[in-house]
């Protein structure tokens, strides 16, 4: 099973000091977190993609390329890559280039994005978010799998005799996750192609997560990719740890209370009750995280958010250290003890896809409208 951390790259004032980190220092902090993740034995570092303040990661492949050059085993991913406002032609080029530079240590999570103003900045209409996601991903798959592409769709100019360069490493495209917290159409899309489904459930109750993941699993089996419990699932999480629960809450409460997204809303205790947030001891994080599989089923990737809301880098690196040395080793063991033999423990990687025959489970390329037709049926 893969464990790691993800960042949204927010530039937020530290409520305990009143200081605000510079964009330069925030970018440097994100790279330091990735290097620490590899140092302590985590598997994955993922960055969000944002084009609006107060966020800085507007160019994920630039950030991940820098990290790739300074790491050896860390898998580089996104959380998420905007399949709606980015041109799929550029996504195909950028992530194939990154895949080569990182020697295959790349996958990506595609998402629609939840910031309305971003769409018109890139000439898109948010009301077309779902059709954009469906059509653009279909084109991306073709660009990564066909040497010469002729294409005509609704949302971009046609392509005639187009070849995307570079081609994917070893002729094997990066594994794709489809990220969504509220759109059943995206769960359907992931199931249709046999791709992974990443439910970043940090703001949602377990009933909602169970429903979304259950839909994906059901449709994954429907499309013939395997049994429902073999579907490739990733989940988010959010933690802050200290030696005692009281100390963890004392340290984290000012950041929680003033966080840009949920600050000045539910209490920390209520939010913990409703969502996967765990503020306490490493043992409490282990206990709650193991419980995710009780309602989401046995899954393959767990990513934690640890660096948001103005937390200083020193504290974030401590959290990564605790995850790598105290929490994840126990989670690996316990998750594997409960996992049935027929359920994959890891999501596909470049090495496993090459060994299986250059993306053998994911060869299917169907017209984008077939996804809509199949869903309606």
C-alpha positions as a printed NumPy array, in Angstrom:
array([[  0.   ,   0.   ,   0.   ],
       [  1.228,   3.501,  -0.816],
       [  1.4  ,   6.246,   1.797],
       [  2.368,   9.844,   1.317],
       [  1.596,  13.511,   1.739],
       [ -0.064,  16.071,  -0.469],
       [  0.031,  19.841,  -0.447],
       [ -2.349,  22.513,  -1.702],
       [  0.397,  25.129,  -1.489],
       [ -1.544,  27.806,   0.36 ],
       [  0.189,  30.989,   1.543],
       [ -1.579,  31.607,   4.844],
       [ -0.713,  33.919,   7.724],
       [  0.498,  32.079,  10.815],
       [ -2.164,  33.023,  13.385],
       [  0.235,  32.496,  16.287],
       [  2.826,  34.994,  15.042],
       [  0.975,  37.164,  12.513],
       [  3.683,  36.538,   9.923],
       [  3.018,  35.486,   6.352],
       [  5.512,  33.402,   4.459],
       [  6.596,  34.68 ,   1.047],
       [  5.641,  32.827,  -2.106],
       [  9.324,  32.038,  -2.625],
       [  9.668,  30.505,   0.829],
       [  6.401,  28.574,   0.46 ],
       [  7.616,  26.996,  -2.756],
       [ 10.917,  26.103,  -1.097],
       [  8.989,  24.651,   1.848],
       [  6.991,  22.379,  -0.444],
       [ 10.196,  20.96 ,  -1.904],
       [ 11.635,  20.449,   1.586],
       [  8.519,  18.497,   2.563],
       [  8.931,  16.225,  -0.446],
       [ 12.575,  15.526,   0.362],
       [ 11.643,  14.769,   3.959],
       [  8.92 ,  12.397,   2.78 ],
       [ 11.467,  10.297,   0.906],
       [ 13.95 ,  10.476,   3.786],
       [ 11.47 ,   8.932,   6.247],
       [ 10.238,   6.233,   3.878],
       [  6.965,   7.608,   2.544],
       [  6.01 ,   6.562,  -0.97 ],
       [  4.254,   9.535,  -2.559],
       [  4.424,  13.313,  -2.717],
       [  1.554,  15.045,  -4.52 ],
       [  1.028,  18.713,  -5.295],
       [ -2.163,  20.529,  -6.103],
       [ -2.578,  22.841,  -9.077],
       [ -3.954,  26.316,  -8.441],
       [ -3.969,  29.52 , -10.444],
       [ -5.351,  31.909,  -7.858],
       [ -4.097,  33.445,  -4.61 ],
       [ -3.404,  32.433,  -1.911],
       [ -1.988,  29.327,  -3.614],
       [  1.387,  29.027,  -5.366],
       [  1.602,  25.655,  -7.211],
       [  0.531,  26.891, -10.657],
       [  3.075,  24.669, -12.453],
       [  3.078,  21.158, -10.968],
       [  5.467,  19.647, -13.504],
       [  8.081,  22.316, -12.767],
       [  7.867,  21.599,  -9.049],
       [  7.844,  17.828,  -9.508],
       [ 10.719,  17.972, -12.   ],
       [ 12.862,  19.751,  -9.391],
       [ 11.913,  17.133,  -6.809],
       [ 12.575,  14.287,  -9.244],
       [ 16.151,  15.471,  -9.692],
       [ 16.737,  15.328,  -5.92 ],
       [ 15.033,  12.056,  -5.052],
       [ 15.518,   8.423,  -5.966],
       [ 12.419,   6.467,  -4.997],
       [  9.654,   8.975,  -4.239],
       [  6.609,   8.676,  -6.492],
       [  5.534,  12.067,  -7.822],
       [  1.866,  12.814,  -8.289],
       [ -0.714,  15.585,  -8.368],
       [ -3.725,  16.494,  -6.298],
       [ -5.006,  17.467,  -8.819],
       [ -4.172,  18.237, -12.467],
       [ -6.95 ,  20.331, -13.975],
       [ -8.285,  18.334, -16.914],
       [-10.868,  21.025, -17.662],
       [ -8.91 ,  24.267, -17.959],
       [ -5.637,  22.757, -19.218],
       [ -5.262,  21.768, -22.846],
       [ -4.966,  17.959, -22.956],
       [ -2.29 ,  18.343, -25.631],
       [ -0.117,  20.223, -23.144],
       [ -0.9  ,  17.761, -20.348],
       [  0.218,  14.913, -22.628],
       [  3.509,  16.659, -23.389],
       [  4.28 ,  17.914, -19.893],
       [  3.642,  14.703, -17.983],
       [  5.351,  12.493, -20.562],
       [  8.417,  14.75 , -20.268],
       [  8.253,  14.539, -16.467],
       [  7.854,  10.767, -16.708],
       [ 11.117,  10.535, -18.666],
       [ 13.   ,  12.832, -16.292],
       [ 11.76 ,  10.897, -13.251],
       [ 12.437,   7.469, -14.808],
       [  8.774,   6.536, -14.544],
       [  8.162,   7.739, -10.961],
       [  5.062,   9.666, -12.027],
       [  1.325,   9.314, -11.948],
       [ -1.328,  12.007, -11.849],
       [ -4.758,  12.717, -10.476],
       [ -7.141,  14.495, -12.828],
       [ -9.849,  16.78 , -11.519],
       [-12.291,  19.462, -12.619],
       [-11.198,  22.101, -10.118],
       [-13.527,  23.821,  -7.682],
       [-12.614,  27.478,  -8.176],
       [-15.174,  29.077, -10.467],
       [-13.182,  32.142, -11.651],
       [-10.36 ,  29.951, -12.986],
       [-12.485,  28.648, -15.851],
       [-12.925,  31.965, -17.714],
       [ -9.268,  32.843, -17.119],
       [ -8.465,  29.912, -19.408],
       [-11.343,  30.52 , -21.794],
       [-13.622,  27.82 , -20.381],
       [-17.153,  27.715, -18.974],
       [-17.561,  26.094, -15.561],
       [-21.057,  24.999, -16.568],
       [-19.341,  22.658, -19.036],
       [-17.085,  21.149, -16.373],
       [-18.256,  17.544, -16.701],
       [-18.342,  17.458, -20.543],
       [-14.887,  19.091, -20.576],
       [-13.509,  16.463, -18.218],
       [-14.92 ,  13.626, -20.321],
       [-13.82 ,  14.933, -23.711],
       [-10.402,  16.193, -22.64 ],
       [ -9.492,  12.932, -20.952],
       [-10.526,  10.93 , -23.987],
       [ -8.181,  13.037, -26.104],
       [ -5.378,  12.718, -23.542],
       [ -5.649,   8.926, -23.682],
       [ -5.427,   8.952, -27.467],
       [ -2.403,  11.247, -27.433],
       [ -0.584,   8.867, -25.093],
       [ -1.559,   5.703, -26.964],
       [ -1.653,   6.508, -30.683],
       [  1.379,   7.665, -32.677],
       [ -0.697,   9.848, -35.003],
       [ -3.941,  11.441, -33.831],
       [ -6.805,  12.873, -35.826],
       [ -9.293,  14.541, -33.51 ],
       [-12.369,  16.679, -33.588],
       [-14.391,  17.519, -30.501],
       [-16.52 ,  20.246, -28.989],
       [-14.042,  22.187, -26.894],
       [-10.781,  22.635, -28.827],
       [ -9.578,  23.077, -32.372],
       [ -9.29 ,  19.837, -34.39 ],
       [ -6.042,  17.901, -34.691],
       [ -4.904,  16.415, -37.983],
       [ -1.969,  14.043, -38.159],
       [ -0.721,  15.194, -34.748],
       [  2.016,  13.362, -32.844],
       [  2.566,  14.167, -29.17 ],
       [  6.204,  14.38 , -28.122],
       [  7.812,  12.93 , -26.213],
       [  5.93 ,   9.668, -26.294],
       [  5.378,   8.105, -22.849],
       [  8.37 ,   6.311, -21.373],
       [  8.582,   2.706, -22.635],
       [  5.366,   3.342, -24.569],
       [  3.511,   3.212, -21.246],
       [  1.414,   6.207, -20.148],
       [  1.442,   7.308, -16.514],
       [ -1.236,   5.732, -14.359],
       [ -4.212,   8.054, -13.941],
       [ -6.429,   8.661, -10.94 ],
       [ -9.673,  10.604, -11.271],
       [-10.178,  12.83 ,  -8.269],
       [-13.605,  13.892,  -7.109],
       [-15.369,  14.575,  -3.838],
       [-18.894,  15.178,  -5.099],
       [-19.334,  14.304,  -8.806],
       [-20.661,  10.801,  -9.525],
       [-19.911,  11.391, -13.213],
       [-16.191,  11.432, -12.415],
       [-16.455,   8.206, -10.413],
       [-18.217,   6.761, -13.452],
       [-15.451,   7.982, -15.737],
       [-12.756,   6.367, -13.6  ],
       [-14.666,   3.086, -13.571],
       [-15.336,   3.178, -17.317],
       [-11.64 ,   3.279, -18.178],
       [-10.479,   1.041, -15.319],
       [ -8.45 ,   3.89 , -13.83 ],
       [ -7.997,   4.758, -10.179],
       [-10.465,   6.825,  -8.153],
       [ -9.102,   9.226,  -5.563],
       [-11.657,  10.52 ,  -3.09 ],
       [-10.018,  13.361,  -1.187],
       [-12.408,  13.056,   1.692],
       [-10.86 ,  15.596,   4.083],
       [-14.052,  17.677,   4.266],
       [-16.623,  14.883,   4.055],
       [-18.294,  12.468,   6.402],
       [-17.809,   8.748,   6.06 ],
       [-21.33 ,   8.188,   4.684],
       [-20.598,  10.414,   1.698],
       [-17.219,   8.772,   1.116],
       [-18.765,   5.319,   1.318],
       [-21.381,   6.295,  -1.261],
       [-18.912,   7.766,  -3.766],
       [-16.344,   4.976,  -3.469],
       [-19.118,   2.381,  -3.559],
       [-20.438,   3.803,  -6.823],
       [-16.988,   3.652,  -8.378],
       [-16.446,   0.079,  -7.211],
       [-19.818,  -1.05 ,  -8.512],
       [-19.256,   0.504, -11.936],
       [-15.648,  -0.758, -12.115],
       [-16.994,  -4.278, -11.86 ],
       [-19.819,  -3.47 , -14.287],
       [-17.301,  -2.509, -16.973],
       [-15.406,  -5.762, -16.562],
       [-12.137,  -4.596, -15.018],
       [-12.376,  -6.907, -12.01 ],
       [-14.484,  -7.415,  -8.93 ],
       [-15.674,  -4.369,  -7.011],
       [-13.254,  -4.947,  -4.165],
       [-10.341,  -4.987,  -6.633],
       [-10.988,  -1.437,  -7.839],
       [ -8.096,   0.985,  -7.29 ],
       [ -9.01 ,   3.499,  -4.579],
       [ -7.112,   6.331,  -2.914],
       [ -8.212,   8.41 ,   0.076],
       [ -7.174,  11.671,   1.668],
       [ -6.585,  12.377,   5.319],
       [ -5.63 ,  15.264,   7.571],
       [ -3.558,  14.957,  10.729],
       [ -1.664,  16.833,  13.399],
       [  0.173,  14.877,  16.07 ],
       [  1.92 ,  15.375,  19.401],
       [  2.812,  13.213,  22.403],
       [ -0.615,  13.754,  23.938],
       [ -4.007,  14.603,  22.48 ],
       [ -4.24 ,  17.692,  24.663],
       [ -0.901,  18.996,  23.426],
       [ -1.791,  18.313,  19.79 ],
       [ -5.048,  20.223,  20.148],
       [ -3.343,  23.087,  21.98 ],
       [ -0.809,  23.509,  19.179],
       [ -3.154,  22.992,  16.239],
       [ -6.293,  24.808,  17.395],
       [ -5.185,  28.338,  16.366],
       [ -4.409,  27.076,  12.861],
       [ -7.688,  25.203,  12.598],
       [ -9.753,  28.103,  13.898],
       [ -8.266,  30.502,  11.327],
       [ -7.831,  28.163,   8.351],
       [ -8.992,  29.734,   5.056],
       [-11.445,  26.942,   4.228],
       [-13.02 ,  25.803,   7.489],
       [-11.91 ,  28.457,   9.965],
       [-14.59 ,  30.25 ,  11.978],
       [-16.951,  27.331,  11.305],
       [-17.417,  24.057,  13.201],
       [-15.276,  23.488,  16.255],
       [-12.153,  21.384,  15.942],
       [-13.86 ,  18.612,  17.923],
       [-16.967,  18.688,  15.716],
       [-14.854,  18.652,  12.571],
       [-12.907,  15.66 ,  13.862],
       [-16.168,  13.875,  14.509],
       [-17.526,  14.597,  11.026],
       [-14.408,  14.157,   8.86 ],
       [-11.14 ,  12.166,   8.724],
       [ -9.259,  14.953,  10.556],
       [ -7.302,  13.51 ,  13.477],
       [ -5.58 ,  15.796,  15.991],
       [ -3.977,  13.717,  18.682],
       [ -1.341,  11.048,  19.214],
       [  0.195,   8.802,  16.548],
       [ -1.805,   5.938,  18.023],
       [ -5.046,   7.867,  17.497],
       [ -4.103,   8.59 ,  13.884],
       [ -3.412,   4.892,  13.337],
       [ -6.724,   3.86 ,  14.862],
       [ -8.826,   6.325,  12.886],
       [ -7.022,   5.739,   9.577],
       [ -7.433,   1.973,   9.86 ],
       [-11.151,   2.643,  10.204],
       [-11.312,   4.188,   6.721],
       [-11.284,   0.701,   5.211],
       [-14.36 ,  -0.255,   7.237],
       [-16.531,   1.981,   5.055],
       [-14.408,   2.493,   1.903],
       [-13.149,  -1.073,   1.535],
       [ -9.537,  -2.203,   1.183],
       [ -7.733,   0.508,  -0.721],
       [ -4.318,   1.189,  -2.24 ],
       [ -3.222,   4.788,  -1.521],
       [ -3.458,   7.012,   1.544],
       [ -2.293,  10.634,   1.346],
       [ -2.201,  13.021,   4.3  ],
       [ -2.446,  16.803,   4.35 ],
       [ -0.059,  18.204,   6.967],
       [  1.186,  21.603,   5.755],
       [ -1.832,  23.904,   5.441],
       [ -3.264,  26.883,   7.324],
       [  0.029,  28.669,   7.998],
       [  1.793,  25.891,   9.913],
       [  5.527,  26.677,  10.037],
       [  7.832,  24.401,   8.096],
       [  9.558,  23.097,  11.22 ],
       [  6.277,  21.735,  12.561],
       [  5.33 ,  20.274,   9.201],
       [  8.622,  18.413,   8.918],
       [  8.031,  17.025,  12.422],
       [  4.641,  15.745,  11.274],
       [  6.207,  14.055,   8.239],
       [  8.84 ,  12.493,  10.5  ],
       [  6.172,  11.089,  12.819],
       [  4.189,   9.742,   9.877],
       [  7.216,   7.995,   8.415],
       [  8.67 ,   6.558,  11.604],
       [  5.704,   5.888,  13.891],
       [  2.462,   5.836,  11.931],
       [  2.968,   4.423,   8.446],
       [  4.959,   1.301,   9.459],
       [  2.036,   0.23 ,  11.653],
       [ -0.554,   1.129,   9.008],
       [  1.304,  -0.907,   6.364],
       [  1.304,  -3.976,   8.573],
       [ -2.272,  -3.685,   9.781],
       [ -3.819,  -2.894,   6.392],
       [ -2.065,  -5.872,   4.83 ],
       [ -3.207,  -8.222,   7.581],
       [ -6.849,  -7.487,   6.742],
       [ -6.488,  -7.377,   2.944],
       [ -7.803, -10.443,   1.039],
       [ -5.269, -12.104,  -1.235],
       [ -7.175, -11.253,  -4.41 ],
       [ -7.257,  -7.504,  -3.669],
       [ -4.227,  -5.568,  -4.97 ],
       [ -2.145,  -3.932,  -2.265],
       [ -0.598,  -1.314,  -4.538],
       [ -1.936,   0.766,  -7.414],
       [ -0.292,   0.272, -10.802],
       [  3.181,   1.789, -11.17 ],
       [  5.291,   2.327, -14.263],
       [  7.209,  -0.866, -13.565],
       [  4.091,  -2.961, -13.044],
       [  2.397,  -1.566, -16.151],
       [  5.449,  -2.27 , -18.295],
       [  5.666,  -5.784, -16.861],
       [  1.978,  -6.343, -17.589],
       [  2.456,  -5.401, -21.211],
       [  2.479,  -1.638, -21.641],
       [ -0.732,  -0.704, -19.886],
       [ -2.54 ,  -3.931, -20.694],
       [ -5.435,  -3.369, -18.265],
       [ -6.006,   0.108, -19.68 ],
       [ -5.808,  -0.304, -23.46 ],
       [ -9.441,   0.511, -24.145],
       [ -9.94 ,   3.759, -26.061],
       [-13.589,   4.429, -26.818],
       [-15.316,   7.538, -28.126],
       [-15.97 ,  10.002, -25.314],
       [-19.705,   9.951, -25.968],
       [-19.724,   6.216, -25.182],
       [-19.127,   7.082, -21.537],
       [-22.28 ,   9.176, -21.439],
       [-24.231,   6.532, -23.345],
       [-23.029,   3.771, -21.042],
       [-23.914,   5.785, -17.944],
       [-27.416,   6.486, -19.22 ],
       [-27.881,   2.811, -19.997]])
